[in-house]
Amino acid sequence: MKKWLNWFRLARLENDLDRELSYHVERRVQDLVDAGASAAEARRQATLELGGLTQVREEVRDVWLTRWLRDFFYDLRFSARTFRRNPAFTTTVVLSLALGIGAATAIYSLVDQVVLHALPVRDPQRLVLVDWNGDQVASGFGSWNLMSYPICRDLQQQGRFFEGVFCRAEARINLSVGGEQVPAAAEIVSGSYFAVLGVGPALGRVLGEEDDRAPGSSPVVVLSYDFWKTQLGGSADVLGRKLLINQHPMTVVGVAAPEFRGIDVGAVPSLWIPASMSAAAIPRFEEQLDRRKRWMQVLARLQPGVSLIEARTGLQPWFKAMLQEDLRRAGFPAITAERRQRFLASTLELTPAPQGHSSLRRRMAQPLWVLFAATGVLLALACLNVAGLFLARGAARGREIVTRLALGASRGRIGRQLIADSVLLAVAGGALGVAAAPLAVRALIAFLPGDVAPNALQSTVDSRMLAFALLASVAAGLMSGVVPAIRAGRGVLSVLSQRGAGFSGGVRLRKAIVTLQIAFSLILVIAAALFVRTLTGLLARGPGFETTRLISFTLDPVRNGYNPMETSRLIRRVYEELQAPGIAESTGVTRFALLTGGSWNDPFTIQTNERTTTDHDINVNAISPGFLATLGVRVVAGRDFDAHDSRPPGQSGRRSALVNEAFVQHYLRGRNPLGVRIGEGSGPDAVADVEVVGVVTNFSYRGMREKAEMVLFPMFEGDDGGGTFYLRVRQTPEAAYSSIRAAVRKADPALPILSFRTVDEQVARSLTNERLLAALSTAFGGLALLLSLVGLYGVMSFVASQRTPEIGIRLALGATRSDALWLVLRDALLMIGAGAVIALPVVEALGRLVESLLFGVTPADPATIAMATLAMVLAAVCASYIPARRAAMANPVDALRFD
Amino acid sequence: MFVPSPRFPIPQGTLDMLILQILSLEPAHGYGIAQRLEQISRSVVQINQGSLYPALHRLEQRGWLAAEWKQSETGREAKFYSLTSSGREQLAAEKDSWRRLAGAVQLIFDEGSQA
């Protein structure tokens, strides 16, 4: 490695060596002259003894820098000189490659951070996610891969396979560090969490088994390093301080290691709470020890030497026995025989989890891979473009190369020179790409919706990103340099034989390259068209209600210590305050916010002439009077809720429900839905006694794609856990915010207003993936189109100028201009056609991979493909028309005089 | 007819050791080392002077020699080489392995003569 540095001080080394050798020679000459030799004779002998000065110099140079390395540096220097003389060519090539490498590097950085990067914990490769495959006969809340806390405890006994097991759940808490309440992200973890991960404290201690003995026993928290630094100023006296978490005082016992940010790259917790305190972290949650409540992810560390397969197989006997035991356990719900079957057929699934568990990864992995593949295609396209340019330049350099060959350079040596050319340019392009990539990554991260829990994504250049960029650059350099290099070696004979004509420029090869380019860009253009149609389709369809001037915010009083009854009262109070004139045209409340990805859902029992149960969970929500009117959801049969539908506090049992059209269509087809009785649950003990009083139009609940069956109950029933308000306003959201703030303050000055935003914004957030894919695929498609058109234009210009004499002859013999035009254009159309023929089967094959990302359009949608192909063909014809016309318009006389 | 030369060519790798040995006595410039080598070679071994400079630069690159420009005995500036501490260790190591090699070879010869 040190040798490389010698390259930069070569001039000084040479100078020193010259002095050193001349000193030697002169001393020797002096000695010989003193001994009686003539000056000339002495000089001859002195050099002879050394075996020739040039020879010595060359050998010493080999010491400084290994021969091949030196040659390579000379090649690079020669390349750099040539490129300085050719700024237009150099700029085009470097920019093409910078574009390709920059885009690939930026997306790779996200793929790496979201999908690939292992957690900064001890030996992450041995971490596995434990999941229940089958029906748990349990109700749940949270994201994915949920299990109960007691199962985690059971698994901890399986020491034969696991070195340790922990469980965790995300929680949003109201946190007060001394003053105002702010929403914050927390991770509820079993006592084994830090020990199994191998994460230590930066200060104080981390949570341990002693914090997780019995519910409510250990009101302590560990802070994340970032939270400690940014929110508490990194003060050393933080240990022992009391924080209010949802009004529960908890003591800070430590700060976790700086590099550790939890196990979810998409949701970084501010603090960790032991599972024993989950009732404090999740209001009204008393089911920590309930085996039929799934709410935590379970992860485990495999014993050294135990493979994942061995652990999975080895655990099944225990698991099956546990299922049987569960069935006999007191409190196991009454279920149908069929469901019992499904329960008993469950298996335990283990998957590698060196990257931890992340909802963000689950949502983003597929779109990111698709985008990464797209940048790969784009980079390949850029390389093809550069290869084309090199071929064209190779044609111009033909004479130089022939001369060098004639002077005795080997073909390998010249090929190496050409490779050095392209590698140098690719590395320059790569450097530019890496410089630009962080900006792109920052923009992409900003695309992701922010939440209470920030994500851990960063836009800094790290070593993995650099390694990728370097790899991509060298690969790009080789890819774009190899073909021209091989050609250069072969073209020699043809040059020598057809004097003056120069290289043919490898026209056939260049045509092949352009054909491939057209194929690649057509693939990207079709992909862009599909993703844009998905997004516009979803936006045009809308969520099933009017979003203009609609704003929403959430209140979560239970986290401020309200009980259910008080919560209901508070929500109703704020609802009534907001009815005051001048605030909003209309206001409505719903138990759960729309378009956030989550929903309340349950199976239902339906009582008509016969009793049936739904075949899957039905979305459920509770709404206030005026909610439907505020959103503009129509009641198509029966009536909306009125004040009489909410049961008075203290009474139990719901009285009425609304269902949507999808529910009627699916379960009450051909019946009058009004008066039908339904009930939550599908077991034999479920009671269907709630009357359907109306039918509403379908609208989206979880996300924009879905308008599934839905049941709506009335709000204000005395057991509400909170609510999201929807207001149709006249003024700006900012102006509305201050009146809302005032109304909420009147009800409770300490209550934070959460997730205040316009519904349009919420729509945009819920379409993050779709927007990301549409925006980036359009950008990539556009760039690809541009690159291939440049390539096409270049080749067509060459072809046209080559055929100008022929065209001249034809024109002189009476061919029309349009004949001549056609002659050249035919070549272009052939390439375009061949490109399409290559691209379309590939699109067909790749379509399956993106099918789940599309909406309202199939990957093989003929209209979309036809439109994209047509656009591509038109653009390509335009690009080749210009050189073709130039050739056709040539004066026959000039054309014939061409050579 | 083959007439064996009284001087035999220097074994591979020995030149480096000789240079280190010469410089272990005192710093010297290239020509000085060449003269010392010449004295040795006149009596015993044959050294190609051309390989001296590559060897010096190789040893310098490895950090066994340090070099500086100083006034020589003729008053002109010359590049003087001196042994670094790692060069001294290297010389000791090479001497040691040489001694062991020579000893081993001698042992084999002795055995041969007994047989």
Coordinates of C-alpha atoms in Angstrom, one line a residue, chain A residues 274-610:
Chain A
P274 CA -40.1 -3.2 31.4
A275 CA -43.1 -5.4 30.5
S276 CA -44.0 -5.5 34.1
M277 CA -45.1 -1.9 33.7
S278 CA -47.1 -2.4 30.5
A279 CA -50.3 -1.3 32.3
A280 CA -48.7 2.1 32.8
A281 CA -47.4 2.3 29.2
I282 CA -50.7 1.2 27.6
P283 CA -53.7 2.7 29.3
R284 CA -56.4 0.3 30.4
F285 CA -54.2 -2.7 29.5
E286 CA -54.4 -5.4 32.2
E287 CA -53.8 -8.4 30.0
Q288 CA -50.1 -8.7 30.2
L289 CA -50.4 -12.3 31.6
D290 CA -53.3 -13.3 29.3
R291 CA -52.3 -16.0 27.0
R292 CA -55.1 -15.0 24.6
K293 CA -53.8 -11.5 24.0
R294 CA -51.2 -11.1 21.3
W295 CA -49.4 -7.9 21.3
M296 CA -45.6 -8.5 21.4
Q297 CA -43.0 -9.7 19.0
V298 CA -40.8 -12.5 20.3
L299 CA -37.2 -12.8 19.3
A300 CA -34.6 -15.3 20.4
R301 CA -30.9 -16.0 20.2
L302 CA -30.1 -19.5 19.0
Q303 CA -27.6 -21.6 21.1
P304 CA -24.2 -21.7 19.4
G305 CA -24.1 -24.7 17.1
V306 CA -27.9 -25.0 16.9
S307 CA -29.2 -24.3 13.4
L308 CA -32.5 -22.6 12.8
I309 CA -34.0 -25.8 11.3
E310 CA -32.9 -27.9 14.3
A311 CA -34.5 -25.4 16.7
R312 CA -37.7 -25.2 14.6
T313 CA -38.0 -29.0 14.5
G314 CA -37.0 -29.5 18.0
L315 CA -39.5 -27.1 19.4
Q316 CA -42.6 -28.6 17.8
P317 CA -43.3 -31.4 20.3
W318 CA -43.2 -28.9 23.2
F319 CA -45.4 -26.5 21.2
K320 CA -48.0 -29.2 20.3
A321 CA -48.2 -30.2 24.0
M322 CA -48.7 -26.5 24.9
L323 CA -51.6 -26.2 22.5
Q324 CA -53.3 -29.2 24.1
E325 CA -52.7 -27.7 27.5
D326 CA -54.0 -24.3 26.4
L327 CA -57.3 -25.9 25.3
R328 CA -57.9 -27.3 28.8
R329 CA -56.9 -24.0 30.5
A330 CA -59.6 -22.1 32.3
G331 CA -60.8 -19.1 30.4
F332 CA -60.0 -20.6 27.0
P333 CA -62.8 -19.2 24.8
A334 CA -65.6 -21.5 23.4
I335 CA -64.8 -22.0 19.8
T336 CA -66.2 -23.9 16.9
A337 CA -64.8 -27.3 16.1
E338 CA -63.4 -26.0 12.8
R339 CA -61.5 -23.2 14.6
R340 CA -60.3 -25.7 17.2
Q341 CA -58.8 -27.7 14.4
R342 CA -57.0 -24.6 13.0
F343 CA -55.7 -23.8 16.5
L344 CA -54.3 -27.3 16.9
A345 CA -52.8 -27.3 13.5
S346 CA -50.7 -24.3 14.4
T347 CA -46.9 -24.5 14.2
L348 CA -44.1 -22.4 15.5
E349 CA -42.2 -20.5 12.8
L350 CA -38.6 -19.3 13.1
T351 CA -37.1 -16.8 10.7
P352 CA -33.6 -15.3 10.8
A353 CA -33.8 -11.8 12.3
P354 CA -30.3 -10.3 12.4
Q355 CA -31.9 -7.0 11.3
G356 CA -34.4 -7.1 14.2
H357 CA -38.1 -6.6 13.5
S358 CA -39.5 -3.6 11.6
S359 CA -42.8 -2.6 10.2
L360 CA -41.0 -0.2 8.0
R361 CA -39.0 -3.0 6.5
R362 CA -42.1 -5.0 5.9
R363 CA -43.8 -2.1 4.1
M364 CA -40.8 -0.8 2.2
A365 CA -38.7 -3.9 1.4
Q366 CA -40.5 -4.8 -1.8
P367 CA -40.8 -1.3 -3.3
L368 CA -37.1 -0.7 -2.4
W369 CA -36.0 -3.8 -4.2
V370 CA -38.1 -2.9 -7.2
L371 CA -36.5 0.5 -7.2
F372 CA -33.0 -1.0 -6.7
A373 CA -33.6 -3.2 -9.7
A374 CA -34.7 -0.2 -11.7
T375 CA -31.5 1.7 -10.8
G376 CA -29.6 -1.5 -11.9
V377 CA -31.2 -1.2 -15.3
L378 CA -30.5 2.5 -15.4
L379 CA -26.9 1.9 -14.6
A380 CA -26.6 -0.8 -17.3
L381 CA -28.1 1.7 -19.7
A382 CA -25.6 4.3 -18.7
C383 CA -22.8 1.8 -19.3
L384 CA -24.2 0.9 -22.7
N385 CA -24.3 4.6 -23.5
V386 CA -20.7 5.0 -22.5
A387 CA -19.7 1.8 -24.4
G388 CA -21.4 3.3 -27.5
L389 CA -19.5 6.6 -27.0
F390 CA -16.2 4.6 -26.6
L391 CA -16.8 2.7 -29.8
A392 CA -17.5 6.0 -31.6
R393 CA -14.3 7.4 -30.1
G394 CA -12.4 4.2 -30.9
A395 CA -13.3 4.8 -34.5
A396 CA -11.7 8.3 -34.2
R397 CA -8.7 6.9 -32.4
G398 CA -8.1 4.1 -35.0
R399 CA -5.1 5.8 -36.4
E400 CA -3.5 6.3 -33.0
I401 CA -4.0 2.7 -32.1
V402 CA -2.7 1.4 -35.4
T403 CA 0.4 3.5 -35.0
R404 CA 1.0 2.1 -31.5
L405 CA 0.5 -1.4 -32.7
A406 CA 2.9 -0.8 -35.5
L407 CA 5.5 0.5 -33.0
G408 CA 5.3 -2.8 -31.2
A409 CA 2.6 -2.3 -28.5
S410 CA 0.9 -5.6 -27.7
R411 CA -2.9 -5.8 -28.2
G412 CA -3.2 -6.7 -24.5
R413 CA -1.4 -3.5 -23.6
I414 CA -3.7 -1.4 -25.8
G415 CA -6.7 -3.2 -24.5
R416 CA -5.5 -2.4 -21.0
Q417 CA -5.1 1.2 -21.9
L418 CA -8.7 1.3 -23.1
I419 CA -9.9 -0.3 -19.9
A420 CA -7.9 2.2 -17.9
D421 CA -9.8 4.9 -19.9
S422 CA -13.2 3.6 -18.9
V423 CA -12.3 2.7 -15.3
L424 CA -10.9 6.2 -14.8
L425 CA -14.1 7.8 -16.2
A426 CA -16.3 5.4 -14.2
V427 CA -14.5 6.2 -11.0
A428 CA -14.8 9.9 -11.7
G429 CA -18.5 9.4 -12.4
G430 CA -18.7 7.3 -9.2
A431 CA -17.1 10.0 -7.2
L432 CA -19.6 12.5 -8.5
G433 CA -22.4 10.0 -7.9
V434 CA -21.4 9.5 -4.3
A435 CA -21.2 13.2 -3.8
A436 CA -24.8 13.5 -5.0
A437 CA -26.2 10.4 -3.4
P438 CA -26.6 11.7 0.2
L439 CA -28.8 14.5 -1.2
A440 CA -30.9 12.0 -3.0
V441 CA -31.1 9.8 0.1
R442 CA -32.1 12.7 2.3
A443 CA -34.9 13.5 -0.2
L444 CA -36.0 9.9 -0.2
I445 CA -36.0 9.7 3.7
A446 CA -38.0 12.9 3.8
F447 CA -40.5 11.1 1.5
L448 CA -41.3 8.7 4.3
P449 CA -44.0 10.0 6.7
G450 CA -42.7 11.1 10.0
D451 CA -44.3 9.8 13.1
V452 CA -43.9 10.0 16.9
A453 CA -41.2 7.4 16.6
P454 CA -38.5 8.7 14.3
N455 CA -36.7 6.4 11.9
A456 CA -33.0 5.6 12.2
L457 CA -32.3 6.2 8.5
Q458 CA -29.4 8.4 7.7
S459 CA -28.2 10.2 4.6
T460 CA -24.5 10.2 5.5
V461 CA -21.9 8.5 3.4
D462 CA -20.8 5.3 5.2
S463 CA -18.2 2.7 4.4
R464 CA -20.8 0.3 3.1
M465 CA -22.2 2.9 0.7
L466 CA -18.7 3.8 -0.4
A467 CA -17.9 0.1 -1.0
F468 CA -21.0 -0.3 -3.1
A469 CA -20.3 2.8 -5.1
L470 CA -16.7 1.7 -5.7
L471 CA -17.9 -1.7 -6.8
A472 CA -20.5 -0.2 -9.0
S473 CA -18.0 2.2 -10.6
V474 CA -15.4 -0.4 -11.3
A475 CA -18.1 -2.8 -12.7
A476 CA -19.5 0.0 -14.8
G477 CA -16.0 0.9 -16.0
L478 CA -15.3 -2.7 -17.0
M479 CA -18.7 -3.2 -18.5
S480 CA -18.5 -0.1 -20.7
G481 CA -14.8 -0.6 -21.5
V482 CA -14.5 -4.3 -22.3
V483 CA -16.4 -4.4 -25.5
P484 CA -14.6 -1.4 -27.1
A485 CA -11.3 -2.8 -25.9
I486 CA -11.9 -6.2 -27.6
R487 CA -13.0 -4.4 -30.7
A488 CA -10.0 -2.2 -30.8
G489 CA -7.8 -5.3 -30.8
R490 CA -9.7 -6.9 -33.6
G491 CA -10.3 -3.9 -35.8
V492 CA -6.7 -3.5 -36.7
L493 CA -6.6 -5.6 -39.8
S494 CA -9.6 -4.0 -41.2
V495 CA -8.0 -0.6 -40.7
L496 CA -4.9 -1.6 -42.4
S497 CA -6.8 -3.2 -45.3
Q498 CA -9.2 -0.4 -46.1
R499 CA -6.9 2.5 -46.2
G500 CA -8.3 5.8 -45.0
A501 CA -11.7 4.6 -44.3
G502 CA -10.9 4.3 -40.6
F503 CA -12.7 2.0 -38.3
S504 CA -16.2 1.1 -39.3
G505 CA -16.9 2.3 -35.8
G506 CA -18.3 -1.1 -35.0
V507 CA -21.6 0.0 -36.5
R508 CA -23.2 -3.4 -36.1
L509 CA -22.1 -3.5 -32.5
R510 CA -23.3 0.0 -31.8
K511 CA -26.6 -0.8 -33.3
A512 CA -26.9 -3.8 -31.0
I513 CA -26.1 -1.6 -28.0
V514 CA -28.7 0.9 -29.0
T515 CA -31.3 -1.9 -29.4
L516 CA -30.5 -3.1 -25.9
Q517 CA -30.8 0.5 -24.6
I518 CA -34.2 0.9 -26.2
A519 CA -35.3 -2.4 -24.7
F520 CA -34.0 -1.4 -21.2
S521 CA -35.6 2.0 -21.3
L522 CA -38.9 0.6 -22.6
I523 CA -39.0 -1.6 -19.5
L524 CA -38.4 1.3 -17.2
V525 CA -41.0 3.5 -19.1
I526 CA -43.6 0.8 -18.9
A527 CA -42.9 0.3 -15.2
A528 CA -43.2 4.1 -14.7
A529 CA -46.5 4.1 -16.6
L530 CA -47.9 1.3 -14.4
F531 CA -46.9 3.0 -11.1
V532 CA -48.2 6.3 -12.2
R533 CA -51.5 4.8 -13.2
T534 CA -51.7 3.1 -9.8
L535 CA -51.2 6.4 -8.0
T536 CA -53.5 8.4 -10.2
G537 CA -56.1 5.6 -10.1
L538 CA -56.1 5.6 -6.3
L539 CA -56.2 9.4 -6.1
A540 CA -59.0 9.6 -8.7
R541 CA -61.0 6.9 -6.9
G542 CA -60.5 8.7 -3.6
P543 CA -61.2 7.4 -0.2
G544 CA -64.9 7.5 -0.7
F545 CA -65.4 10.8 0.9
E546 CA -64.6 14.4 0.1
T547 CA -61.2 15.5 1.4
T548 CA -61.0 19.2 0.5
R549 CA -60.9 21.5 3.5
L550 CA -61.2 18.5 5.8
I551 CA -58.8 18.5 8.7
S552 CA -58.4 16.0 11.5
F553 CA -56.7 15.6 14.9
T554 CA -56.7 13.0 17.7
L555 CA -57.2 13.2 21.4
D556 CA -56.0 10.4 23.6
P557 CA -57.1 11.3 27.1
V558 CA -56.6 7.8 28.6
R559 CA -52.9 8.5 28.4
N560 CA -53.5 11.5 30.7
G561 CA -55.0 9.3 33.3
Y562 CA -58.7 9.5 32.3
N563 CA -60.9 6.5 32.9
P564 CA -63.2 5.4 30.1
M565 CA -66.2 7.2 31.4
E566 CA -64.3 10.4 31.8
T567 CA -62.8 10.0 28.3
S568 CA -66.3 9.7 26.8
R569 CA -67.4 12.8 28.6
L570 CA -64.3 14.7 27.5
I571 CA -64.6 13.7 23.9
R572 CA -68.3 14.7 23.9
R573 CA -67.4 18.0 25.6
V574 CA -64.8 18.9 23.0
Y575 CA -67.2 17.8 20.3
E576 CA -69.8 20.1 21.6
E577 CA -67.3 23.0 22.0
L578 CA -66.3 22.6 18.3
Q579 CA -70.0 23.0 17.3
A580 CA -69.6 26.7 18.2
P581 CA -70.2 28.9 15.1
G582 CA -67.2 30.0 13.2
I583 CA -64.9 27.0 13.8
A584 CA -66.1 24.5 11.2
E585 CA -68.9 23.9 8.8
S586 CA -69.5 20.5 10.4
T587 CA -67.6 18.3 12.8
G588 CA -67.6 14.6 13.5
V589 CA -65.7 12.2 15.7
T590 CA -64.6 8.6 15.1
R591 CA -63.1 6.2 17.6
F592 CA -60.3 5.2 15.3
A593 CA -58.6 7.5 12.7
L594 CA -59.0 6.7 9.0
L595 CA -56.1 6.0 6.6
T596 CA -53.5 5.2 9.2
G597 CA -53.0 1.6 8.3
G598 CA -54.7 0.2 11.4
S599 CA -58.3 -0.7 12.2
W600 CA -60.5 -2.3 14.8
N601 CA -61.7 -5.5 13.4
D602 CA -63.7 -8.5 14.6
P603 CA -65.7 -11.4 13.2
F604 CA -69.5 -10.9 13.3
T605 CA -72.5 -13.0 13.8
I606 CA -75.5 -12.1 11.6
Q607 CA -79.1 -13.1 12.5
T608 CA -81.6 -13.0 9.7
N609 CA -83.9 -16.0 9.1
E610 CA -80.8 -18.0 9.9

